[in-house]
C-alpha positions as a Python dict, from the first residue, in 0.01 Angstrom:
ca = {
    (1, 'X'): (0, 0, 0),
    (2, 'X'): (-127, -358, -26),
    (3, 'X'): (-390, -424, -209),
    (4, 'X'): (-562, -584, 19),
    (5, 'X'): (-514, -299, 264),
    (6, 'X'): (-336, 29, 141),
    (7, 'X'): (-638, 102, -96),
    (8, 'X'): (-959, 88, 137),
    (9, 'X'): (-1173, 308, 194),
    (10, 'X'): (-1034, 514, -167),
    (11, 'X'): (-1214, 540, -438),
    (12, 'X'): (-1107, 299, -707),
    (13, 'X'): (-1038, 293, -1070),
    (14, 'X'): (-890, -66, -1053),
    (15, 'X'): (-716, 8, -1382),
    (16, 'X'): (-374, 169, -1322),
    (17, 'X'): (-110, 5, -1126),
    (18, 'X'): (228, 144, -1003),
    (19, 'X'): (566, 12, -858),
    (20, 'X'): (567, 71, -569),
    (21, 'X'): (831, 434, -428),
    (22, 'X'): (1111, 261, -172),
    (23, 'X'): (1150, 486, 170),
    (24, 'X'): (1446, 662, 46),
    (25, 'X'): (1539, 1009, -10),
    (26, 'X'): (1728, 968, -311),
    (27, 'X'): (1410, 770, -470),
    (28, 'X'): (1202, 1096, -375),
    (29, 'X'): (1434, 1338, -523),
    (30, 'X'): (1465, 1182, -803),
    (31, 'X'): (1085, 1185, -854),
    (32, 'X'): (1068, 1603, -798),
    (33, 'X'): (1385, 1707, -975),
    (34, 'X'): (1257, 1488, -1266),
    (35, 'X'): (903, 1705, -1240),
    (36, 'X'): (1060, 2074, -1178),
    (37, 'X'): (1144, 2069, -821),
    (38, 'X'): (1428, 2287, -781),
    (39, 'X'): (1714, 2135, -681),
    (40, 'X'): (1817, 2337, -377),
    (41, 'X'): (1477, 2175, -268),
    (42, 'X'): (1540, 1786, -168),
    (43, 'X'): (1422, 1490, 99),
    (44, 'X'): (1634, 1386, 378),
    (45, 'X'): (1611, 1103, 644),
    (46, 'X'): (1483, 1217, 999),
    (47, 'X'): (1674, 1019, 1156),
    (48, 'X'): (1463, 967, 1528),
    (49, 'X'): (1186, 1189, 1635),
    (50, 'X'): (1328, 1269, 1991),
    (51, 'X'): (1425, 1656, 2045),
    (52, 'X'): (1802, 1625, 2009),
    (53, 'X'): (1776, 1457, 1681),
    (54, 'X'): (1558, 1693, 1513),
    (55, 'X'): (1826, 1962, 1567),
    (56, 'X'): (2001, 1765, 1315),
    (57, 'X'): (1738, 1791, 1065),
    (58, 'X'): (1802, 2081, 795),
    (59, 'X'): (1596, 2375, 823),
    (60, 'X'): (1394, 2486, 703),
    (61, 'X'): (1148, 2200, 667),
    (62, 'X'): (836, 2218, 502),
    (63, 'X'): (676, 1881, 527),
    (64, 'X'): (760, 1531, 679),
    (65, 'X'): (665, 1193, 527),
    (66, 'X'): (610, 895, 747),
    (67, 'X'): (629, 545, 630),
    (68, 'X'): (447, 282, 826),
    (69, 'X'): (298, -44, 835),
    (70, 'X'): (-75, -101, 747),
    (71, 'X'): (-336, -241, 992),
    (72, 'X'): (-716, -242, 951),
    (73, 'X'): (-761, -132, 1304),
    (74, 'X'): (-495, 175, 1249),
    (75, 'X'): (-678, 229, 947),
    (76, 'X'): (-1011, 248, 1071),
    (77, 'X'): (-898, 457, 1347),
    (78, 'X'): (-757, 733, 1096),
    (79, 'X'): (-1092, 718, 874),
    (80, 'X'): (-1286, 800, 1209),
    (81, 'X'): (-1106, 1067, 1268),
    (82, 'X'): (-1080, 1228, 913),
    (83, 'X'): (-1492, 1194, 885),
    (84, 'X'): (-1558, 1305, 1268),
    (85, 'X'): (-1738, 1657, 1295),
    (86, 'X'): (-1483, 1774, 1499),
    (87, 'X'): (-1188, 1743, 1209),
    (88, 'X'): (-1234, 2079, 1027),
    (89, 'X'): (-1015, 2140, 714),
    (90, 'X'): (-954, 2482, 577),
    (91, 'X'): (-1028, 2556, 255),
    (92, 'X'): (-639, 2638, 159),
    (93, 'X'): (-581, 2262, 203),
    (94, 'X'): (-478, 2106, -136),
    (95, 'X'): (-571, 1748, -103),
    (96, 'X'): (-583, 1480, -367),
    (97, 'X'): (-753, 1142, -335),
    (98, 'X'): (-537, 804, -479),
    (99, 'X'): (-685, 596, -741),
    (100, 'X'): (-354, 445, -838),
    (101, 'X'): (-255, 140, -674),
    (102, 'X'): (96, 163, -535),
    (103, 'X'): (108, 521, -597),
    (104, 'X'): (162, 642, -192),
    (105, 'X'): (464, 773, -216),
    (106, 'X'): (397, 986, -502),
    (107, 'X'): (98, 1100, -382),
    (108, 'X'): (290, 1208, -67),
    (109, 'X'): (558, 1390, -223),
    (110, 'X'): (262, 1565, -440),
    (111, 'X'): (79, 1664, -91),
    (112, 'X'): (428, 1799, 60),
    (113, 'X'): (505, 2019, -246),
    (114, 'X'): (170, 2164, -300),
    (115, 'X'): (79, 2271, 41),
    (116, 'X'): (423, 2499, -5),
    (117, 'X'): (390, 2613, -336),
    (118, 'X'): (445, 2992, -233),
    (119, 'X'): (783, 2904, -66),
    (120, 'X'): (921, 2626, -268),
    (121, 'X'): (1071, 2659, -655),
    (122, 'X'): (851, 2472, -836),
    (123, 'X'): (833, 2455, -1244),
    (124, 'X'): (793, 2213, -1518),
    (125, 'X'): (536, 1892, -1533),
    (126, 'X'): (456, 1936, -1117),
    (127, 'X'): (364, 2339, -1158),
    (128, 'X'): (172, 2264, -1463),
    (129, 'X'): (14, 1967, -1282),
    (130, 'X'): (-89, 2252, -969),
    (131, 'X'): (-190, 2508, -1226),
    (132, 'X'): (-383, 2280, -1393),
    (133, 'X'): (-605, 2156, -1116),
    (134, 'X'): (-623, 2425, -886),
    (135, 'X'): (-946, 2430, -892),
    (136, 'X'): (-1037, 2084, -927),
    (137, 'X'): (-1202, 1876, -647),
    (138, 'X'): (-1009, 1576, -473),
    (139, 'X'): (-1151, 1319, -690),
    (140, 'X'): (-1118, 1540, -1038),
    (141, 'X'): (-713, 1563, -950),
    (142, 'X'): (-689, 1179, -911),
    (143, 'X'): (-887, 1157, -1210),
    (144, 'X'): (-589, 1408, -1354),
    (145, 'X'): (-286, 1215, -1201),
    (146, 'X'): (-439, 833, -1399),
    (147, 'X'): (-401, 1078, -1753),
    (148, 'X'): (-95, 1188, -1646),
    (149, 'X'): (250, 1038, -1834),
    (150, 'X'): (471, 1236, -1713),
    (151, 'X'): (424, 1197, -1345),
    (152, 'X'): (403, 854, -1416),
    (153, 'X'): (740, 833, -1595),
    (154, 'X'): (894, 1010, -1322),
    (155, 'X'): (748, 796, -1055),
    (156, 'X'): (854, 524, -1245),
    (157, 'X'): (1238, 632, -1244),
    (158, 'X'): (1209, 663, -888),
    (159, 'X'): (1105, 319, -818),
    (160, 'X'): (1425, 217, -987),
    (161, 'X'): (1639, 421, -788),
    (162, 'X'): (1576, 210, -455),
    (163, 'X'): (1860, -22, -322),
    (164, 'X'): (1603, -276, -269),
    (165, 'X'): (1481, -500, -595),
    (166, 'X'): (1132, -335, -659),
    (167, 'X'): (827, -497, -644),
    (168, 'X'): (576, -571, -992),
    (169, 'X'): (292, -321, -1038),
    (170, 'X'): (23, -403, -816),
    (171, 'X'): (209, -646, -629),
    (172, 'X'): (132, -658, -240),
    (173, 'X'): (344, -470, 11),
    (174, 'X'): (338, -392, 350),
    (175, 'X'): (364, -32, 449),
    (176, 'X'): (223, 307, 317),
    (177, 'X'): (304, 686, 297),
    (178, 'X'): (140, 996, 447),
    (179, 'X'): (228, 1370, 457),
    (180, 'X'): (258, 1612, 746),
    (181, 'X'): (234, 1978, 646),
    (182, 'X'): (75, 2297, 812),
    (183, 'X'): (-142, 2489, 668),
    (184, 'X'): (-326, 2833, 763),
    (185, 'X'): (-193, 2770, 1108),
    (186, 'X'): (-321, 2408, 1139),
    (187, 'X'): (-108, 2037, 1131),
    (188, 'X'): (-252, 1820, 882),
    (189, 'X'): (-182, 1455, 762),
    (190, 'X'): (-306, 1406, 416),
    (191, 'X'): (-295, 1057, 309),
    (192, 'X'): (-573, 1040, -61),
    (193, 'X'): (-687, 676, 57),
    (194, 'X'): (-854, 875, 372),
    (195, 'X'): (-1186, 1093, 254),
    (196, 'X'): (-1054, 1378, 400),
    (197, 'X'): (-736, 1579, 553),
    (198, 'X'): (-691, 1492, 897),
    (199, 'X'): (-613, 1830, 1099),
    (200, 'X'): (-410, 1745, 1452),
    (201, 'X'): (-468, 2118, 1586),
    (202, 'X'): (-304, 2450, 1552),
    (203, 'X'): (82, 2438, 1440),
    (204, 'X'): (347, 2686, 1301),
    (205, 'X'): (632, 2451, 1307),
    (206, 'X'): (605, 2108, 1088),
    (207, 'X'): (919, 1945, 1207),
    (208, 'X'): (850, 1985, 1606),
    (209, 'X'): (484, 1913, 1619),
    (210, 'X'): (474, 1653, 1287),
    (211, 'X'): (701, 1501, 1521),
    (212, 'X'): (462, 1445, 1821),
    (213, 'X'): (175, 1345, 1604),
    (214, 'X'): (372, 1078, 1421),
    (215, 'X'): (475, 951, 1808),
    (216, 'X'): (141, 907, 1853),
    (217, 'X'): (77, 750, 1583),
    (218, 'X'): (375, 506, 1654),
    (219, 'X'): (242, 475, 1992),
    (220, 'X'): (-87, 332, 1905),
    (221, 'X'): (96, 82, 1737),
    (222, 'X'): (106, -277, 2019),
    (223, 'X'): (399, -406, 1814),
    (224, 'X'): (740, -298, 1930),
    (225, 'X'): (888, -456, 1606),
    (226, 'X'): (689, -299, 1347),
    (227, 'X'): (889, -118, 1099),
    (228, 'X'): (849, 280, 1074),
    (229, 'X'): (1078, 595, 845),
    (230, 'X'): (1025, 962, 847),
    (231, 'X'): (1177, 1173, 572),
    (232, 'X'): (1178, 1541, 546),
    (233, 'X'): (1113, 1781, 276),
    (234, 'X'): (1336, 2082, 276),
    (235, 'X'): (1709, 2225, 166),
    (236, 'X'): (1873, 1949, -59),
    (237, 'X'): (2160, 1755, 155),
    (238, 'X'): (2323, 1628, -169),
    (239, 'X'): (2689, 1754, -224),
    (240, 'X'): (2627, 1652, -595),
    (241, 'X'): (2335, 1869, -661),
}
C-alpha cells in the first residue's frame, strides 16, 4: 500500500489519494453496510489458518481477505504468476484494477462482494456500482471507482473506524490487501495492482483451500516476524446488528 511499493506494476492516475482501510472487521463492515451490504452479511477475524481453527470460522464463507506485508521480490513473484500462460481466468471473474492510492482494502472488499453477487444481499451505491459496470473492462471500472463519491465517502468512514490513529492520504504504509474467492470452480486471488486474477487451481470451498494458498504465501515469506491478518466475508458476528 506504500507508495513506493503497494502501487507497482498498476496503472496510475496519480491524482486520487485515500486513507488508508485498518485490518479490522468492524472498519470493513462499516464500509459495506454504508454501500447496501445487507447486514446479516459482515467480516470476521480468521483467527489462525490451521484446521481446528477454521471450524471456528462462521459458515458460510464466501471470500477471505489477507493482509500482508509488501516486498518487491513477493511482488514480482505474484506478477509472474498472474501474466504466465499457464494462469487462465474464466470469463465470470469480476476483476477491477486500482488506480487509487491507498485504496486496497476497498478494492478487496469490492472483489469479495462481487464475485458473490448471486448469493449475497446486495443493494444501494455497491449494486448500482455492479450494475453499472458489468460490462466494463478492468481499467474502465477503476476509471468508475476515481468518479465515484459515494464509495469514497464510505471508504472514508471506514478509515475512521480503526482503533489505530489513521494515516494522511497518500501517506506510506507497510502492508496491502488481497481477496480469495472461487469462482466457476476455480480459487482466485484478485489483488487490481496485479494485471490479472491469479487462479491457484480448482476449488469449491474458499475457507479450506484460501487457507492453504495464503500458507503458502506466508511461507515464501524468510521473515518469521513479518506481520500477517486474514478476515472472512460471510454471516455478520455482531450481536448489535
Amino acid at each position: 500500500m506504500s507508495q513506493s511499493n503497494s502501487e507497482a506494476g498498476a496503472p496510475q492516475s496519480g491524482k486520487i489519494q485515500w486513507v488508508p482501510l485498518e485490518s479490522s472487521p468492524e472498519a470493513m463492515n462499516r464500509v459495506i453496510h454504508r454501500l447496501g451490504v445487507d447486514a446479516s452479511v459482515g467480516f470476521s477475524d480468521v483467527l489462525g489458518l490451521d484446521e481446528e481453527l477454521l471450524t471456528m470460522v462462521a459458515q458460510p464463507v464466501h471470500a477471505l481477505v489477507f493482509l500482508f506485508p509488501l516486498t518487491d521480490k513477493f511482488e514480482e513473484g505474484r506478477k509472474q504468476e498472474a501474466t504466465s500462460s499457464s494462469n487462465v481466468v474464466s470469463p465470470k471473474v469480476w476483476f477491477m484494477r486500482q488506480t487509487i492510492g491507498n485504496a486496497c482494502g476497498t478494492m478487496a472488499i469490492f472483489h469479495a462482494i462481487a464475485n458473490n453477487q448471486q448469493s449475497l444481499p446486495v443493494s444501494g451505491e455497491m449494486a448500482a456500482f455492479f450494475k453499472r459496470t458489468k460490462d466494463m473492462t478492468p481499467e474502465e471500472r477503476a476509471a468508475d471507482l476515481e468518479r465515484d463519491s459515494a464509495v469514497a465517502e464510505a471508504h472514508k468512514e471506514g478509515a475512521a473506524e480503526g482503533q489505530t490513529a489513521a494515516p494522511k492520504p497518500g501517506e506510506d504504509v507497510e502492508h496491502h490487501y488481497a481477496a480469495f474467492v472461487c469462482v466457476d470452480g476455480n480459487l482466485y486471488e484478485l489483488d487490481g495492482r496485479q494485471p490479472a486474477p491469479i487462479n491457484h487451481g480448482p476449488s469449491v470451498d474458499v475457507l479450506k483451500d484460501g487457507a492453504r494458498a495464503i500458507r503458502q504465501r506466508i511461507q515464501s515469506f524468510a521473515d518469521d516476524s513479518l506481520a500477517f491478518s486474514v478476515i472472512s466475508l460471510g454471516p455478520n458476528s455482531d450481536d448489535d446488528y
